[in-house]
PDB file of C-alpha atoms in Angstrom:
ATOM      1  CA  GLY A  96     -66.114 -71.761 -26.572  1.00 43.00           C
ATOM      2  CA  LYS A  97     -68.247 -68.966 -25.189  1.00 46.00           C
ATOM      3  CA  MET A  98     -66.571 -65.634 -24.922  1.00 49.00           C
ATOM      4  CA  GLU A  99     -66.756 -64.187 -21.388  1.00 54.00           C
ATOM      5  CA  CYS A 100     -67.664 -60.480 -21.161  1.00 62.00           C
ATOM      6  CA  GLY A 101     -67.394 -59.581 -17.514  1.00 53.00           C
ATOM      7  CA  LYS A 102     -69.446 -56.728 -16.071  1.00 50.00           C
ATOM      8  CA  SER A 103     -66.654 -55.975 -13.627  1.00 46.00           C
ATOM      9  CA  ASN A 104     -64.631 -54.619 -16.615  1.00 55.00           C
ATOM     10  CA  GLU A 105     -66.741 -51.454 -16.441  1.00 54.00           C
ATOM     11  CA  ASN A 106     -65.044 -50.525 -13.209  1.00 52.00           C
ATOM     12  CA  PHE A 107     -61.556 -51.162 -14.658  1.00 52.00           C
ATOM     13  CA  SER A 108     -62.379 -49.230 -17.849  1.00 52.00           C
ATOM     14  CA  HIS A 109     -62.965 -45.988 -16.003  1.00 49.00           C
ATOM     15  CA  PHE A 110     -59.429 -46.135 -14.524  1.00 47.00           C
ATOM     16  CA  PHE A 111     -57.333 -47.999 -17.086  1.00 51.00           C
ATOM     17  CA  ILE A 112     -58.095 -45.523 -19.857  1.00 51.00           C
ATOM     18  CA  ARG A 113     -56.898 -42.526 -17.805  1.00 52.00           C
ATOM     19  CA  ARG A 114     -53.713 -41.054 -19.169  1.00 51.00           C
ATOM     20  CA  ILE A 115     -51.753 -41.583 -15.964  1.00 49.00           C
ATOM     21  CA  PHE A 116     -52.339 -45.334 -16.175  1.00 48.00           C
ATOM     22  CA  GLN A 117     -51.734 -45.409 -19.990  1.00 44.00           C
ATOM     23  CA  ILE A 118     -48.318 -43.787 -19.673  1.00 49.00           C
ATOM     24  CA  SER A 119     -47.171 -45.570 -16.491  1.00 46.00           C
ATOM     25  CA  LEU A 120     -48.597 -49.118 -16.730  1.00 47.00           C
ATOM     26  CA  SER A 121     -47.794 -50.900 -19.953  1.00 49.00           C
ATOM     27  CA  PRO A 122     -50.696 -53.528 -19.747  1.00 54.00           C
ATOM     28  CA  THR A 123     -53.259 -50.710 -19.655  1.00 53.00           C
ATOM     29  CA  THR A 124     -52.268 -49.616 -23.121  1.00 55.00           C
ATOM     30  CA  TYR A 125     -53.849 -52.801 -24.309  1.00 56.00           C
ATOM     31  CA  TRP A 126     -57.203 -51.971 -22.588  1.00 62.00           C
ATOM     32  CA  HIS A 127     -60.113 -51.488 -24.887  1.00 64.00           C
ATOM     33  CA  ASP A 128     -62.826 -49.550 -23.094  1.00 59.00           C
ATOM     34  CA  ASP A 129     -65.865 -51.238 -24.466  1.00 64.00           C
ATOM     35  CA  PHE A 130     -68.133 -49.126 -22.306  1.00 60.00           C
ATOM     36  CA  ASN A 131     -67.310 -45.708 -23.703  1.00 66.00           C
ATOM     37  CA  GLU A 132     -65.831 -45.641 -27.206  1.00 73.00           C
ATOM     38  CA  ILE A 133     -65.145 -41.849 -27.115  1.00 74.00           C
ATOM     39  CA  ARG A 134     -63.254 -42.135 -23.860  1.00 73.00           C
ATOM     40  CA  TYR A 135     -61.345 -45.110 -25.171  1.00 74.00           C
ATOM     41  CA  LYS A 136     -60.223 -43.290 -28.340  1.00 79.00           C
ATOM     42  CA  ARG A 137     -59.300 -40.120 -26.399  1.00 77.00           C
ATOM     43  CA  GLY A 138     -57.356 -41.915 -23.703  1.00 73.00           C
ATOM     44  CA  SER A 139     -55.605 -44.883 -25.540  1.00 78.00           C
ATOM     45  CA  THR A 140     -51.945 -44.387 -26.065  1.00 76.00           C
ATOM     46  CA  PHE A 141     -51.431 -47.559 -28.063  1.00 78.00           C
ATOM     47  CA  LEU A 142     -54.247 -49.901 -28.892  1.00 79.00           C
ATOM     48  CA  ALA A 143     -56.613 -47.507 -30.564  1.00 82.00           C
ATOM     49  CA  ILE A 144     -53.716 -46.063 -32.571  1.00 84.00           C
ATOM     50  CA  ILE A 145     -52.213 -49.413 -33.741  1.00 83.00           C
ATOM     51  CA  ASN A 146     -55.703 -50.660 -34.537  1.00 88.00           C
ATOM     52  CA  ASN A 147     -56.252 -47.662 -36.864  1.00 92.00           C
ATOM     53  CA  GLU A 148     -59.257 -46.557 -34.780  1.00 88.00           C
ATOM     54  CA  ILE A 149     -58.241 -42.889 -34.510  1.00 86.00           C
ATOM     55  CA  HIS A 150     -56.263 -41.938 -37.598  1.00 89.00           C
ATOM     56  CA  TYR A 151     -55.882 -44.276 -40.504  1.00 93.00           C
ATOM     57  CA  ASN A 152     -52.261 -45.257 -41.104  1.00 95.00           C
ATOM     58  CA  ALA A 153     -51.840 -47.161 -44.371  1.00 96.00           C
ATOM     59  CA  ASP A 154     -48.355 -48.302 -43.276  1.00 96.00           C
ATOM     60  CA  TYR A 155     -49.922 -50.508 -40.515  1.00 93.00           C
ATOM     61  CA  VAL A 156     -52.043 -52.291 -43.167  1.00 95.00           C
ATOM     62  CA  LYS A 157     -49.119 -52.464 -45.603  1.00 96.00           C
ATOM     63  CA  ASN A 158     -46.856 -53.990 -42.964  1.00 95.00           C
ATOM     64  CA  LEU A 159     -49.401 -56.609 -41.924  1.00 94.00           C
ATOM     65  CA  GLN A 160     -50.105 -57.498 -45.496  1.00 95.00           C
ATOM     66  CA  ALA A 161     -46.387 -58.149 -46.014  1.00 96.00           C
ATOM     67  CA  LEU A 162     -46.655 -61.091 -43.645  1.00 95.00           C
ATOM     68  CA  LYS A 163     -46.917 -64.590 -45.138  1.00 94.00           C
ATOM     69  CA  ARG A 164     -48.949 -65.714 -42.173  1.00 95.00           C
ATOM     70  CA  PHE A 165     -50.433 -63.919 -39.246  1.00 96.00           C
ATOM     71  CA  VAL A 166     -50.761 -66.391 -36.390  1.00 95.00           C
ATOM     72  CA  LEU A 167     -53.033 -65.500 -33.505  1.00 94.00           C
ATOM     73  CA  VAL A 168     -52.897 -67.716 -30.436  1.00 93.00           C
ATOM     74  CA  LYS A 169     -55.655 -67.769 -27.885  1.00 91.00           C
ATOM     75  CA  TYR A 170     -54.923 -69.402 -24.493  1.00 91.00           C
ATOM     76  CA  ALA A 171     -57.967 -71.367 -23.311  1.00 88.00           C
ATOM     77  CA  ASN A 172     -57.163 -70.957 -19.633  1.00 89.00           C
ATOM     78  CA  ASP A 173     -56.188 -67.341 -19.888  1.00 84.00           C
ATOM     79  CA  ILE A 174     -57.124 -65.171 -16.955  1.00 79.00           C
ATOM     80  CA  SER A 175     -55.012 -62.177 -18.006  1.00 76.00           C
ATOM     81  CA  VAL A 176     -56.623 -61.332 -21.322  1.00 74.00           C
ATOM     82  CA  ILE A 177     -60.384 -60.770 -20.789  1.00 72.00           C
ATOM     83  CA  PRO A 178     -62.113 -61.852 -22.874  1.00 77.00           C
ATOM     84  CA  ASN A 179     -59.569 -64.295 -24.184  1.00 80.00           C
ATOM     85  CA  GLU A 180     -61.250 -64.096 -27.606  1.00 83.00           C
ATOM     86  CA  SER A 181     -59.576 -60.681 -28.073  1.00 83.00           C
ATOM     87  CA  ALA A 182     -56.492 -62.661 -28.841  1.00 87.00           C
ATOM     88  CA  HIS A 183     -58.371 -63.483 -32.040  1.00 92.00           C
ATOM     89  CA  PHE A 184     -59.408 -59.877 -32.420  1.00 91.00           C
ATOM     90  CA  GLY A 185     -62.845 -60.668 -30.799  1.00 88.00           C
ATOM     91  CA  PHE A 186     -64.481 -58.062 -28.699  1.00 83.00           C
ATOM     92  CA  CYS A 187     -67.243 -57.362 -26.089  1.00 79.00           C
ATOM     93  CA  ASP A 188     -69.572 -54.551 -26.991  1.00 76.00           C
ATOM     94  CA  ARG A 189     -70.810 -52.021 -24.515  1.00 73.00           C
ATOM     95  CA  ASN A 190     -73.817 -54.291 -23.667  1.00 77.00           C
ATOM     96  CA  GLY A 191     -71.544 -57.202 -22.858  1.00 75.00           C
ATOM     97  CA  LYS A 192     -72.361 -59.001 -26.032  1.00 79.00           C
ATOM     98  CA  ALA A 193     -69.583 -61.171 -27.301  1.00 78.00           C
ATOM     99  CA  LEU A 194     -68.507 -60.359 -30.869  1.00 86.00           C
ATOM    100  CA  ARG A 195     -66.322 -62.625 -32.978  1.00 91.00           C
ATOM    101  CA  MET A 196     -63.639 -60.922 -35.104  1.00 94.00           C
ATOM    102  CA  GLU A 197     -65.900 -61.101 -38.140  1.00 96.00           C
ATOM    103  CA  GLU A 198     -68.627 -59.081 -36.304  1.00 93.00           C
ATOM    104  CA  THR A 199     -66.314 -56.231 -35.257  1.00 90.00           C
ATOM    105  CA  GLU A 200     -66.115 -52.898 -37.020  1.00 89.00           C
ATOM    106  CA  LEU A 201     -62.283 -53.370 -37.158  1.00 90.00           C
ATOM    107  CA  PHE A 202     -62.865 -56.442 -39.332  1.00 95.00           C
ATOM    108  CA  GLN A 203     -65.874 -55.330 -41.314  1.00 95.00           C
ATOM    109  CA  GLN A 204     -64.283 -51.945 -42.258  1.00 94.00           C
ATOM    110  CA  ASP A 205     -61.008 -53.835 -42.780  1.00 95.00           C
ATOM    111  CA  ARG A 206     -59.039 -51.057 -41.054  1.00 93.00           C
ATOM    112  CA  LEU A 207     -56.074 -53.421 -40.541  1.00 94.00           C
ATOM    113  CA  GLY A 208     -56.565 -55.652 -43.597  1.00 96.00           C
ATOM    114  CA  LEU A 209     -57.591 -58.668 -41.386  1.00 96.00           C
ATOM    115  CA  LYS A 210     -60.520 -59.436 -43.706  1.00 97.00           C
ATOM    116  CA  LYS A 211     -58.220 -59.402 -46.717  1.00 96.00           C
ATOM    117  CA  MET A 212     -55.771 -61.604 -44.837  1.00 97.00           C
ATOM    118  CA  GLN A 213     -58.487 -64.039 -43.951  1.00 97.00           C
ATOM    119  CA  ASP A 214     -59.720 -64.185 -47.500  1.00 97.00           C
ATOM    120  CA  GLU A 215     -56.179 -64.841 -48.666  1.00 96.00           C
ATOM    121  CA  LYS A 216     -55.731 -67.651 -45.955  1.00 95.00           C
ATOM    122  CA  LYS A 217     -52.943 -65.661 -44.285  1.00 96.00           C
ATOM    123  CA  LEU A 218     -54.744 -65.378 -40.977  1.00 96.00           C
ATOM    124  CA  ILE A 219     -54.423 -68.380 -38.730  1.00 96.00           C
ATOM    125  CA  ARG A 220     -56.203 -68.639 -35.355  1.00 96.00           C
ATOM    126  CA  LEU A 221     -54.949 -71.235 -32.903  1.00 95.00           C
ATOM    127  CA  ASN A 222     -56.178 -72.327 -29.544  1.00 94.00           C
ATOM    128  CA  ALA A 223     -53.715 -73.326 -26.958  1.00 94.00           C
ATOM    129  CA  PRO A 224     -55.054 -75.418 -23.967  1.00 93.00           C
ATOM    130  CA  MET A 225     -52.936 -73.541 -21.377  1.00 91.00           C
ATOM    131  CA  GLU A 226     -52.552 -70.403 -19.391  1.00 89.00           C
ATOM    132  CA  HIS A 227     -51.570 -66.928 -20.642  1.00 83.00           C
ATOM    133  CA  LEU A 228     -48.219 -67.061 -22.517  1.00 79.00           C
ATOM    134  CA  GLU A 229     -47.474 -70.537 -21.045  1.00 83.00           C
ATOM    135  CA  LEU A 230     -45.263 -71.943 -23.655  1.00 79.00           C
ATOM    136  CA  ASP A 231     -45.393 -75.704 -24.013  1.00 87.00           C
ATOM    137  CA  GLU A 232     -42.563 -76.957 -26.257  1.00 91.00           C
ATOM    138  CA  ARG A 233     -44.650 -79.863 -27.565  1.00 94.00           C
ATOM    139  CA  TRP A 234     -47.567 -77.619 -28.442  1.00 94.00           C
ATOM    140  CA  PHE A 235     -45.250 -75.157 -30.136  1.00 93.00           C
ATOM    141  CA  ARG A 236     -43.620 -77.986 -32.102  1.00 94.00           C
ATOM    142  CA  ASP A 237     -46.934 -79.502 -33.139  1.00 96.00           C
ATOM    143  CA  ASN A 238     -48.772 -76.293 -33.953  1.00 95.00           C
ATOM    144  CA  ILE A 239     -46.336 -73.424 -34.779  1.00 93.00           C
ATOM    145  CA  LEU A 240     -43.360 -75.173 -36.437  1.00 94.00           C
ATOM    146  CA  PRO A 241     -45.440 -76.639 -39.330  1.00 95.00           C
ATOM    147  CA  ILE A 242     -46.535 -73.123 -40.158  1.00 94.00           C
ATOM    148  CA  LEU A 243     -42.934 -71.833 -40.037  1.00 90.00           C
ATOM    149  CA  LYS A 244     -41.738 -74.709 -42.193  1.00 90.00           C
ATOM    150  CA  GLU A 245     -44.123 -73.778 -45.053  1.00 87.00           C
ATOM    151  CA  PHE A 246     -41.585 -71.094 -45.940  1.00 79.00           C
TER     152      PHE A 246
END
């Protein structure tokens, strides 16, 4: 489906990246300010760090590479994660253009080893036809359990 890049996010970005929100409201630590990359990297207390966007930490890559499979689940009816493609490491650039994971610097520079994992068939992207973190037992059984049973 088409990735939604809302213009209203620019208003949120200005506030969510502020340190007071970053240290007091956990969900804001997942906010990627796509309107101002410098502000994002200066203000992020989690996401920019864990994505190796500030200082490169080889341990993050090593730990991800140790996984036999890295399963990313995107919820089709998600209204909490915007754009919901970011569940698959997609992104919206500062012009509101939707970027798939393969088009992002994170992937192209392989700062987390996602490209390597994809090449090695370790990266699995699933689409769940439900709302954010809505866990449907049947969907889980049909989609996740077969992956777990491989090992």
